[in-house]
GROMACS .gro file of C-alpha atoms in nm:
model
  360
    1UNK     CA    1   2.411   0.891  -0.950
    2UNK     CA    2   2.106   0.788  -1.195
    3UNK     CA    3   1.797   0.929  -1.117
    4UNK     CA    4   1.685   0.577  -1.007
    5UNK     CA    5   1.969   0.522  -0.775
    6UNK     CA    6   1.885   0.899  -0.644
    7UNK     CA    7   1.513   0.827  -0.613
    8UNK     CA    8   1.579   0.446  -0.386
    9UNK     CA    9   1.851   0.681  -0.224
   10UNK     CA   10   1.594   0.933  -0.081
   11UNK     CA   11   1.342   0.630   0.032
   12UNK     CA   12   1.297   0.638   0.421
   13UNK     CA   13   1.120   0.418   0.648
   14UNK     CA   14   0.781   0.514   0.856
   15UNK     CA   15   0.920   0.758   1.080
   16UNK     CA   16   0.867   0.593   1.447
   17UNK     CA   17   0.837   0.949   1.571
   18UNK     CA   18   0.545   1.017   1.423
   19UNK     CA   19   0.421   0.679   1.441
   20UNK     CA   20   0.386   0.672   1.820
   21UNK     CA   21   0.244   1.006   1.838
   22UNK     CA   22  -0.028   0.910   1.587
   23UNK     CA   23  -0.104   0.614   1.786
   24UNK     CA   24  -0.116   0.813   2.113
   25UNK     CA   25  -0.365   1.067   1.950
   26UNK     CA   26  -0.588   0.764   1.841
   27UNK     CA   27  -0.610   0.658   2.125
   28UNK     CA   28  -0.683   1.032   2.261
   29UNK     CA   29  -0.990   1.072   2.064
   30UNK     CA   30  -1.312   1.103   2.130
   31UNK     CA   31  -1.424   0.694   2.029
   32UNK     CA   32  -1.346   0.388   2.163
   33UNK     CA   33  -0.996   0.274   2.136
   34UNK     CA   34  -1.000   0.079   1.816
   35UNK     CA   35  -1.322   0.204   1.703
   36UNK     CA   36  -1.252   0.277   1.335
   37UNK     CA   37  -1.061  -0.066   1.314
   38UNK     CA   38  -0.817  -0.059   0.974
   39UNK     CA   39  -0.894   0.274   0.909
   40UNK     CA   40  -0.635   0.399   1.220
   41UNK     CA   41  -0.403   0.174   1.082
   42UNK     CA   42  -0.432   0.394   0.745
   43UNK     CA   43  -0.367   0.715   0.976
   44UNK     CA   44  -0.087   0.586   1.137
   45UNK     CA   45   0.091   0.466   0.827
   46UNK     CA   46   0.047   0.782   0.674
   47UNK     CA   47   0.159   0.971   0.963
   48UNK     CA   48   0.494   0.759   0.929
   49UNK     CA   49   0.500   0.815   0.588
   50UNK     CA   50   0.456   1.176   0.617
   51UNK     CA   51   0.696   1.222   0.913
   52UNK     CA   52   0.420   1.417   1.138
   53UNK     CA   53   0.142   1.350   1.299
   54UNK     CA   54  -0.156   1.428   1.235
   55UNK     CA   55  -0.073   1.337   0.905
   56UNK     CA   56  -0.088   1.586   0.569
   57UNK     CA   57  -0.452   1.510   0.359
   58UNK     CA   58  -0.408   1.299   0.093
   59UNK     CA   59  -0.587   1.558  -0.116
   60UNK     CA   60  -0.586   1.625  -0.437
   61UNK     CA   61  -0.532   1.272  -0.545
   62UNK     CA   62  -0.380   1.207  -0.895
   63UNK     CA   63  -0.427   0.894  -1.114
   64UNK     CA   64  -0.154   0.800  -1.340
   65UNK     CA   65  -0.231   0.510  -1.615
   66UNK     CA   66   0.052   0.375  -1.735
   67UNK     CA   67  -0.005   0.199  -2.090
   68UNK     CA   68   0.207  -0.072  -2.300
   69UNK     CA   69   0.156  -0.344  -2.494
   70UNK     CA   70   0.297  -0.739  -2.450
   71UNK     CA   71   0.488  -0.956  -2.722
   72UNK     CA   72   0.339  -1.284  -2.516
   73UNK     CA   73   0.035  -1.177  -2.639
   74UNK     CA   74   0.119  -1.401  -2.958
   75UNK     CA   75   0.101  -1.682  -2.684
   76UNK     CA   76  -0.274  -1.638  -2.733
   77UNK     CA   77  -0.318  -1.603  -2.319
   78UNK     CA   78  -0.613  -1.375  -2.383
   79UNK     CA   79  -0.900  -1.367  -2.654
   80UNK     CA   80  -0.865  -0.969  -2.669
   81UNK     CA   81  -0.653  -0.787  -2.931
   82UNK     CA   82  -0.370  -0.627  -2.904
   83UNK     CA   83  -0.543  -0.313  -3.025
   84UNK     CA   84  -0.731  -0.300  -2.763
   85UNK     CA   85  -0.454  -0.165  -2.539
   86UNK     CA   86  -0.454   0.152  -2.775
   87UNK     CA   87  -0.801   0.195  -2.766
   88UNK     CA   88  -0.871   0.202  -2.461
   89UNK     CA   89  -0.589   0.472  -2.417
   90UNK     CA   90  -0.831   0.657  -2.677
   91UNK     CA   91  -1.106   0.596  -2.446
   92UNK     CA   92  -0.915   0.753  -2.152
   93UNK     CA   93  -0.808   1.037  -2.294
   94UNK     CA   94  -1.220   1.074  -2.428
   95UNK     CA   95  -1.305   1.026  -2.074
   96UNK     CA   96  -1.473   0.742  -2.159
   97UNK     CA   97  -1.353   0.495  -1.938
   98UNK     CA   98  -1.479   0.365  -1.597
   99UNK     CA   99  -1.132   0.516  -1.453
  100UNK     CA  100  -1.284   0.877  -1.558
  101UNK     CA  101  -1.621   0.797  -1.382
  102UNK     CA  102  -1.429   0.692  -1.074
  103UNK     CA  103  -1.158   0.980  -1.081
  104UNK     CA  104  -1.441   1.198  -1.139
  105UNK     CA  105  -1.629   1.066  -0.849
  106UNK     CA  106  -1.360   1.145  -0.642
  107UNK     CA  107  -1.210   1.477  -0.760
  108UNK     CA  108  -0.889   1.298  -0.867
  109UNK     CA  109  -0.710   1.410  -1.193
  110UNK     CA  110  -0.625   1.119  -1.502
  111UNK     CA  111  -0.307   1.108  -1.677
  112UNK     CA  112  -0.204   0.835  -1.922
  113UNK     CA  113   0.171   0.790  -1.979
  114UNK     CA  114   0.271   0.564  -2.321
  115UNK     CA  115   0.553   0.343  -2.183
  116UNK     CA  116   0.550   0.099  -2.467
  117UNK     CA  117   0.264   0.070  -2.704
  118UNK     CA  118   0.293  -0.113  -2.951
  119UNK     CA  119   0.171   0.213  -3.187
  120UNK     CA  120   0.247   0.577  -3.236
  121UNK     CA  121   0.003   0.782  -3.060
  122UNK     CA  122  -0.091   1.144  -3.151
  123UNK     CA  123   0.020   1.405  -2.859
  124UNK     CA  124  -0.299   1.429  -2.694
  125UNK     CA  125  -0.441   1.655  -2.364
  126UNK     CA  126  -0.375   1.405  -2.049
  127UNK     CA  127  -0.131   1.203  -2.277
  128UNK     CA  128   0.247   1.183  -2.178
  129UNK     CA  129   0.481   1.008  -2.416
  130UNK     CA  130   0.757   0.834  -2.277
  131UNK     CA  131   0.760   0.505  -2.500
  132UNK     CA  132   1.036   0.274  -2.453
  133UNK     CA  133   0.946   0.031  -2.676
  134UNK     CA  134   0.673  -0.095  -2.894
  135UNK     CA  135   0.604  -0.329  -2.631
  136UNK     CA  136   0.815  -0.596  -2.471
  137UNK     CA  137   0.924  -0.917  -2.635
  138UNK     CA  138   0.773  -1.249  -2.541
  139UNK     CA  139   0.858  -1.344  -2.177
  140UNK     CA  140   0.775  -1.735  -2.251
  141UNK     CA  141   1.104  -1.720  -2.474
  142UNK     CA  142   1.346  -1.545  -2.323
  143UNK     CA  143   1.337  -1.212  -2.129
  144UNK     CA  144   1.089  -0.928  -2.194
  145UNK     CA  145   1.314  -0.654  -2.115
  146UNK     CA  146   1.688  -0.587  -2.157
  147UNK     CA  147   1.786  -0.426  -1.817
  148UNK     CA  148   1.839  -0.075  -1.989
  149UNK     CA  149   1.502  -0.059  -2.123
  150UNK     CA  150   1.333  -0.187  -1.721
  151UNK     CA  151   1.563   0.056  -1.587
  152UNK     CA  152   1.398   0.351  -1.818
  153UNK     CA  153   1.049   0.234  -1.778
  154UNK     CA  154   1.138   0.307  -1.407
  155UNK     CA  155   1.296   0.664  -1.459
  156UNK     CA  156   0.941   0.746  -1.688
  157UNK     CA  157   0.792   0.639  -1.369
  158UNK     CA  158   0.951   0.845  -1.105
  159UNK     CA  159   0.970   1.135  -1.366
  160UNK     CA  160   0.562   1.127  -1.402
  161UNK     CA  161   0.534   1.134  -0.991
  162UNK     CA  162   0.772   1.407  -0.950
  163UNK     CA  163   0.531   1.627  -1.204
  164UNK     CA  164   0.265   1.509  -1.059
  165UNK     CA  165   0.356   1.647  -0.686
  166UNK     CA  166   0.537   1.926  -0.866
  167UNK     CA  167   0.175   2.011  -0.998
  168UNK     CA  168   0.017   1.983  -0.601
  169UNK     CA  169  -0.089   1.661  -0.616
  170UNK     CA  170  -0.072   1.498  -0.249
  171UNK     CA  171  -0.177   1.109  -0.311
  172UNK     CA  172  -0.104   0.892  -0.604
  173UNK     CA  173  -0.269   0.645  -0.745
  174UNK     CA  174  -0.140   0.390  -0.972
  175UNK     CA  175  -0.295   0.293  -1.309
  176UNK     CA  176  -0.258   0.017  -1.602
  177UNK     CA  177  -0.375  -0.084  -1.901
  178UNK     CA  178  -0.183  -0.361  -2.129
  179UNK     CA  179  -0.365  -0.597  -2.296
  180UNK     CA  180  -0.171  -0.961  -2.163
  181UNK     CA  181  -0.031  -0.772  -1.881
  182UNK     CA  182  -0.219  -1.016  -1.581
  183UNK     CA  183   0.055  -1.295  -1.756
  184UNK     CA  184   0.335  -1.074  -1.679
  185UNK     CA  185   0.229  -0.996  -1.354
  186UNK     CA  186   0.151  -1.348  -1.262
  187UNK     CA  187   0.549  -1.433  -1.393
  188UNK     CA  188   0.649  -1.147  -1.132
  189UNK     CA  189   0.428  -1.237  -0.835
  190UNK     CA  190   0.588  -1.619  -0.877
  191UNK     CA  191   0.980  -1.479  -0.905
  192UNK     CA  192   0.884  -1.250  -0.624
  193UNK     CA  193   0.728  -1.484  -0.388
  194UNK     CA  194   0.820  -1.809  -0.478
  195UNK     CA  195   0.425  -1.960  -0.519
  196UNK     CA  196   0.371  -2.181  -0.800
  197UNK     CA  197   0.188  -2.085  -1.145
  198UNK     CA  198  -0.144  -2.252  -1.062
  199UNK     CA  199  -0.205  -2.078  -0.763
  200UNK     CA  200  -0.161  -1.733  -0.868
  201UNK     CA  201  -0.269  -1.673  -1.262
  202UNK     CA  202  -0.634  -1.636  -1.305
  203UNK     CA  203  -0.819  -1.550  -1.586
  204UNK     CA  204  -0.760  -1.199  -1.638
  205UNK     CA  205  -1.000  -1.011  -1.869
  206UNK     CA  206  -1.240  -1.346  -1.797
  207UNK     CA  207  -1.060  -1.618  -2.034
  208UNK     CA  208  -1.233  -1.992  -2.048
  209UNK     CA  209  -1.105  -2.307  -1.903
  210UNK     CA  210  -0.846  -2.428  -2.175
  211UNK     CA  211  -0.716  -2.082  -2.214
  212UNK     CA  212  -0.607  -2.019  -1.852
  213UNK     CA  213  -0.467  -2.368  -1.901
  214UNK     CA  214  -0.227  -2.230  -2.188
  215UNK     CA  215  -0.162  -1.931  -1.952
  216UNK     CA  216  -0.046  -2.139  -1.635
  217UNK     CA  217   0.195  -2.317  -1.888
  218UNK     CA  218   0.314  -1.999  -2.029
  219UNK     CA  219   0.406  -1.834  -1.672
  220UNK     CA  220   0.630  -2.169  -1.598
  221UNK     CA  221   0.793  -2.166  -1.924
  222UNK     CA  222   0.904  -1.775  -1.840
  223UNK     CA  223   1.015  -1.903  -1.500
  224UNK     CA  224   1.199  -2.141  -1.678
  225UNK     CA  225   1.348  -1.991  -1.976
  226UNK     CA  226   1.489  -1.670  -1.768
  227UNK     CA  227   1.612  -1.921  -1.427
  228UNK     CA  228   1.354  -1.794  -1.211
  229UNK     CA  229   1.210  -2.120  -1.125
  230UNK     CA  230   1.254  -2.205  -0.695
  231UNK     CA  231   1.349  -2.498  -0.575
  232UNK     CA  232   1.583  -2.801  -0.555
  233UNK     CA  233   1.831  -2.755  -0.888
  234UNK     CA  234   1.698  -2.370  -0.912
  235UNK     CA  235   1.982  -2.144  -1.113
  236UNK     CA  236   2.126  -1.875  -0.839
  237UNK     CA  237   1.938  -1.591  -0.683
  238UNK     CA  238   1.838  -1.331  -0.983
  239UNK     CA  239   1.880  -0.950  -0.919
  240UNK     CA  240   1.535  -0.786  -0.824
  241UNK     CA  241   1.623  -0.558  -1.136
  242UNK     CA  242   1.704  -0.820  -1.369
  243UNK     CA  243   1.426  -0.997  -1.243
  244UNK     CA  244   1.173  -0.718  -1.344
  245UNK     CA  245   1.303  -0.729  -1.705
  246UNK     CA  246   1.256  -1.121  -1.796
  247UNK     CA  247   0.907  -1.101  -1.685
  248UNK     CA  248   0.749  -0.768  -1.626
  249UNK     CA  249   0.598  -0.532  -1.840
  250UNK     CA  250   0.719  -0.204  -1.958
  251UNK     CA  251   0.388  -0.021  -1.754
  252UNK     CA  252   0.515  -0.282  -1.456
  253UNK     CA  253   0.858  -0.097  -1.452
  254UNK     CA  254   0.691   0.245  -1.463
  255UNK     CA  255   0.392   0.182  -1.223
  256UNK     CA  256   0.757   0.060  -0.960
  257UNK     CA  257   0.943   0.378  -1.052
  258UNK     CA  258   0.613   0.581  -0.971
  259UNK     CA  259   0.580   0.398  -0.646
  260UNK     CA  260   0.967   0.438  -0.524
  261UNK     CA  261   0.915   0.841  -0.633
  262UNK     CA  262   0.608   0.858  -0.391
  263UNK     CA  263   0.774   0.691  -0.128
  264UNK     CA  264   1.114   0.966  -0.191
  265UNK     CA  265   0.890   1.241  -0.227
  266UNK     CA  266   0.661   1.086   0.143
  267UNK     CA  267   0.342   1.159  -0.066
  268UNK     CA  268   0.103   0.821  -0.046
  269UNK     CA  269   0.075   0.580  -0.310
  270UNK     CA  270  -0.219   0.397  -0.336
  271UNK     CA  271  -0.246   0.072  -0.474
  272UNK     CA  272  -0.464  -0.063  -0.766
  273UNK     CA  273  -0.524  -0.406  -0.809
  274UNK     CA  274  -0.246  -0.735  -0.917
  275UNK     CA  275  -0.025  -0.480  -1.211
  276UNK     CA  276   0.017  -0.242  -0.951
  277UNK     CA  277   0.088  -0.548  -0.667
  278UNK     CA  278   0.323  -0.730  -0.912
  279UNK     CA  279   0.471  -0.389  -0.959
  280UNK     CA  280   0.482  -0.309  -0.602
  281UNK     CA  281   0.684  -0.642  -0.561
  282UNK     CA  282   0.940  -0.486  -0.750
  283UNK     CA  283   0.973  -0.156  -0.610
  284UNK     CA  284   1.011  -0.328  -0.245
  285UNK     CA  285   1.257  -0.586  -0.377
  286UNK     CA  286   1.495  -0.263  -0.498
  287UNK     CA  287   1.384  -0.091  -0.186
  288UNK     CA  288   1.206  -0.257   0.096
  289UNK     CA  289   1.089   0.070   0.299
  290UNK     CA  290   0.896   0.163   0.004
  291UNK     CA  291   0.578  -0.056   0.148
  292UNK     CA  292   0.571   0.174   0.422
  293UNK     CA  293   0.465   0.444   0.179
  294UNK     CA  294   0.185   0.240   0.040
  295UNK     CA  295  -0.170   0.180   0.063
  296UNK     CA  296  -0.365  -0.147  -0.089
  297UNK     CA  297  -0.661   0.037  -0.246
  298UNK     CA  298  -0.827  -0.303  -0.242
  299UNK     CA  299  -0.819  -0.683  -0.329
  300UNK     CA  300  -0.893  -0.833  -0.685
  301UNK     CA  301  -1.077  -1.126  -0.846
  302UNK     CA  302  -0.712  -1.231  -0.949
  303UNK     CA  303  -0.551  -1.491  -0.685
  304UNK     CA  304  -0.232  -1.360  -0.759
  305UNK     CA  305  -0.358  -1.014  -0.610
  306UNK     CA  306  -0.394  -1.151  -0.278
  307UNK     CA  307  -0.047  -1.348  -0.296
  308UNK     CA  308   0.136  -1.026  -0.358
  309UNK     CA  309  -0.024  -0.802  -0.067
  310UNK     CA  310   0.028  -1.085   0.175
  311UNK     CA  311   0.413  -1.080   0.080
  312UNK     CA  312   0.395  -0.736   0.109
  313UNK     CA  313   0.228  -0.706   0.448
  314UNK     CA  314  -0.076  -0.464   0.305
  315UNK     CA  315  -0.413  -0.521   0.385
  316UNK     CA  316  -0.652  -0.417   0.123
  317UNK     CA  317  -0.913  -0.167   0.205
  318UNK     CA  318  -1.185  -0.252   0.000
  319UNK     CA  319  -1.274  -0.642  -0.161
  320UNK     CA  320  -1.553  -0.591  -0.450
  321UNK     CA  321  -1.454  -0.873  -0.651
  322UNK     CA  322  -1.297  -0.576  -0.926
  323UNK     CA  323  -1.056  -0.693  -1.174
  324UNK     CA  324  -1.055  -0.394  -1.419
  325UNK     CA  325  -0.714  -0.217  -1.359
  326UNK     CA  326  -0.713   0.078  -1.471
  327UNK     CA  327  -0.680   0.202  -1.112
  328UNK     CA  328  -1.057   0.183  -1.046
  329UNK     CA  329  -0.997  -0.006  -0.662
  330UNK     CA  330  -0.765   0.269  -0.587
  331UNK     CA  331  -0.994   0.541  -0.718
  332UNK     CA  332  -1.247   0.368  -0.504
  333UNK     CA  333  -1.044   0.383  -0.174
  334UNK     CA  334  -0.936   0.682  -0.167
  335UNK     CA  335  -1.226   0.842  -0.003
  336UNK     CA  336  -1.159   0.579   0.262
  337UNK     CA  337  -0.816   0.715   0.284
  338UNK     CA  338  -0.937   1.064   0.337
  339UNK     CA  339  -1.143   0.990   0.579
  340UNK     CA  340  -0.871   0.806   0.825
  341UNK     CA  341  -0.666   1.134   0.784
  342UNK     CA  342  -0.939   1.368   0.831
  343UNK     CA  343  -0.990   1.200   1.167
  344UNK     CA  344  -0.705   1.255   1.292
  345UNK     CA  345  -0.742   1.670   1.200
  346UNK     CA  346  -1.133   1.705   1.290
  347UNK     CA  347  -1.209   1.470   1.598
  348UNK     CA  348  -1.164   1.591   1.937
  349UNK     CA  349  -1.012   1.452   2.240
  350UNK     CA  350  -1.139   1.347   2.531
  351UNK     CA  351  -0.994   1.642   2.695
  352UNK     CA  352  -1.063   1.936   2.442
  353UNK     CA  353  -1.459   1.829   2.457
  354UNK     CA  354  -1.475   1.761   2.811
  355UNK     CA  355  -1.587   1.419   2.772
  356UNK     CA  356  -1.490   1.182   3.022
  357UNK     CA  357  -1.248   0.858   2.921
  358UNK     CA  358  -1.284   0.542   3.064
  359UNK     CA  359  -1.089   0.421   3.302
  360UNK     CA  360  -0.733   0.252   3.277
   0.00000   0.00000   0.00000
C-alpha cells in the first residue's frame, strides 16, 4: 500500500458518538441554546473529528506554506513575475511576511515546504525541500502534472502533517504561495464543481479588466484541452486524481495530501482561502469524509472561494474581503476555533452552577 492509499485508508467520518454527546453538552451549558450560533457548530465538528467530546484544543496550531511555481504563467494571467514566488519564500523564512505577523499573533509556528519552484533554494531554518518539479507545465496546453508527479506532491503533503503532529502540533493550517496559482485553482474549482469559467476566476493578485479577460479564456482552454469541460458532448468522467494533475498545481497536490493526513491523523485542518478550497476539492473527491475534518478559516475576495466551500458544505468563519493566501484567513480564525473548543472545557452546566434552565 502507498503511503497515499494508507493515508485515504485511515480517513474516518465525524464520529456520531461524539457528535450527539457534544450537542447534548451544548445544549447543557450555561447560555441559551444556540447562543454562540456557528461557533457550536465548530465544537461539534471537532468533537466528531476528534472522536470525544468535549473535544481536544486545537492548540498549538501549525502553519504549513506550501510553495511552487506555474508554467501558465507564460499565459501572461498575472502582471507579477515569476520570481516573485521565490521571494516571497525568502520573505517567509525572514519573517517578513504578513503570514509571520499573523502566526505570530496567534502563537502558531511557520513552515515553508518547496514543492516545485521553479529555482534551487538554499536549505534554510523553517525551509523543507521536497521539490517535485521546477514547476508544472502549462495547464492551457495540455496537463500540468503527469499523475506520478500529483501523486508525490500529495505524499510531500501528508509527510509534512505527519511531522508536524509528530512535533505536538494539534491544528493545521494550510498555506500557499505560487505566483499564477488562483488560474489553477479556478481550472480545479470548474472540474470539481461543474460552474463555468466566468463565474469563478477573479482577479487574483488584483489584475485589470483585459487581463482577467485572458484568464477566463485560459481556464476554458485547460477544461478543454485535458476533457474536463461538462456538458452535452463532454469526454467521460475524469479520475479525481487525474483530474488534479491537468489542472492543479504542484502546492495544490501538497496542500490535499496535508489535508487527507489531518483528517487520518483526526487533528483539524483549517482552511485558508480559494488554493486551499481548490485543494480541498481534491482531497474530498479522493476521500469524501475528509470535509468532516475541516474548518473554512474564512471566505475570500475570489468568487471561486465561495463556489468551492458551498460544494463542500463549509461555512467560512470569518469574511474580510482577504485574498492574500499565504494562510493569513486561517491564521486569523483560529482564535475563533479555540474559543468554540474552550467552551466546551470551561463553561458550566446548568446543573454544576446551580442555575436554573428554562423550561421544556
Amino acid at each position: 500500500m502507498t503511503i497515499l492509499q494508507e493515508t485515504i485508508a485511515a480517513i474516518r467520518p465525524a464520529d456520531p458518538a461524539a457528535v450527539a454527546e457534544a450537542r447534548a453538552h451544548q445544549d447543557r451549558l450555561t447560555k441559551p441554546r444556540g447562543a454562540l450560533g456557528a461557533l457550536e457548530e465548530v465544537a461539534i465538528r471537532l468533537a466528531g473529528a476528534a472522536a470525544v467530546s468535549p473535544p481536544p484544543l486545537p492548540v498549538p496550531a501549525a502553519l504549513a506554506i506550501f510553495a511552487a511555481d506555474h508554467g501558465v504563467h507564460a499565459r501572461g494571467v498575472t502582471p507579477w513575475p515569476q520570481e516573485v514566488t521565490l521571494q516571497m519564500v525568502g520573505n517567509f523564512l525572514a519573517g517578513g511576511a504578513v503570514a509571520n505577523a499573523f502566526a505570530a499573533q496567534v502563537g502558531a509556528s511557520v513552515t515553508v515546504v518547496d514543492v516545485g519552484v521553479a529555482a534551487d533554494l538554499d536549505p534554510a531554518p523553517g525551509l523543507t525541500i521536497s521539490k517535485i518539479a521546477y514547476g508544472t507545465a502549462d495547464l492551457s496546453r495540455g496537463p500540468a502534472m503527469t499523475p506520478e508527479q500529483a501523486v508525490a506532491a500529495l505524499e510531500a503533503g501528508i509527510a509534512h502533517a505527519r511531522g508536524l503532529v509528530d512535533g505536538g502540533a494539534r491544528c493545521l493550517i494550510t498555506g500557499d504561495m505560487g505566483i499564477a496559482n488562483t488560474t489553477a485553482s479556478a481550472a480545479l474549482i470548474c472540474a470539481f464543481t461543474g460552474h463555468e469559467a466566468a463565474a469563478v476566476t477573479g482577479r487574483g493578485t488584483g489584475i485589470d479588466g483585459e487581463t482577467l479577460e485572458r484568464k477566463v479564456e485560459v481556464v476554458r482552454e485547460a477544461l478543454r484541452v485535458n476533457g474536463l469541460e461538462r456538458g452535452p458532448g463532454a469526454a467521460s468522467p475524469v479520475s479525481a486524481l487525474e483530474t488534479l494533475a491537468a489542472v492543479g498545481g504542484l502546492e495544490h497536490a501538497a496542500i490535499a495530501g496535508f489535508v487527507l493526513a489531518g483528517a487520518a491523523l483526526r487533528v483539524p485542518v483549517i482552511l485558508d482561502g480559494v488554493i486551499a478550497g481548490a485543494a480541498a476539492l481534491a482531497a474530498a473527491a479522493l476521500a469524501p469524509d475528509v470535509v468532516d475534518h475541516c474548518v473554512a478559516g474564512h471566505r475570500s475576495a475570489e468568487p471561486g472561494h465561495a463556489a468551492a466551500l458551498d460544494h463542500l458544505g463549509l461555512r467560512p468563519l470569518v469574511e474580510l474581503e482577504l485574498r492574500l493566501g499565504e494562510g493569513t484567513g486561517g491564521l486569523l480564525a483560529h482564535p475563533l476555533v479555540c474559543a468554540a473548543a474552550r467552551v466546551m472545557h470551561e463553561v458550566a452546566t446548568f446543573d454544576s452552577a446551580g442555575v436554573t434552565d428554562k423550561e421544556a
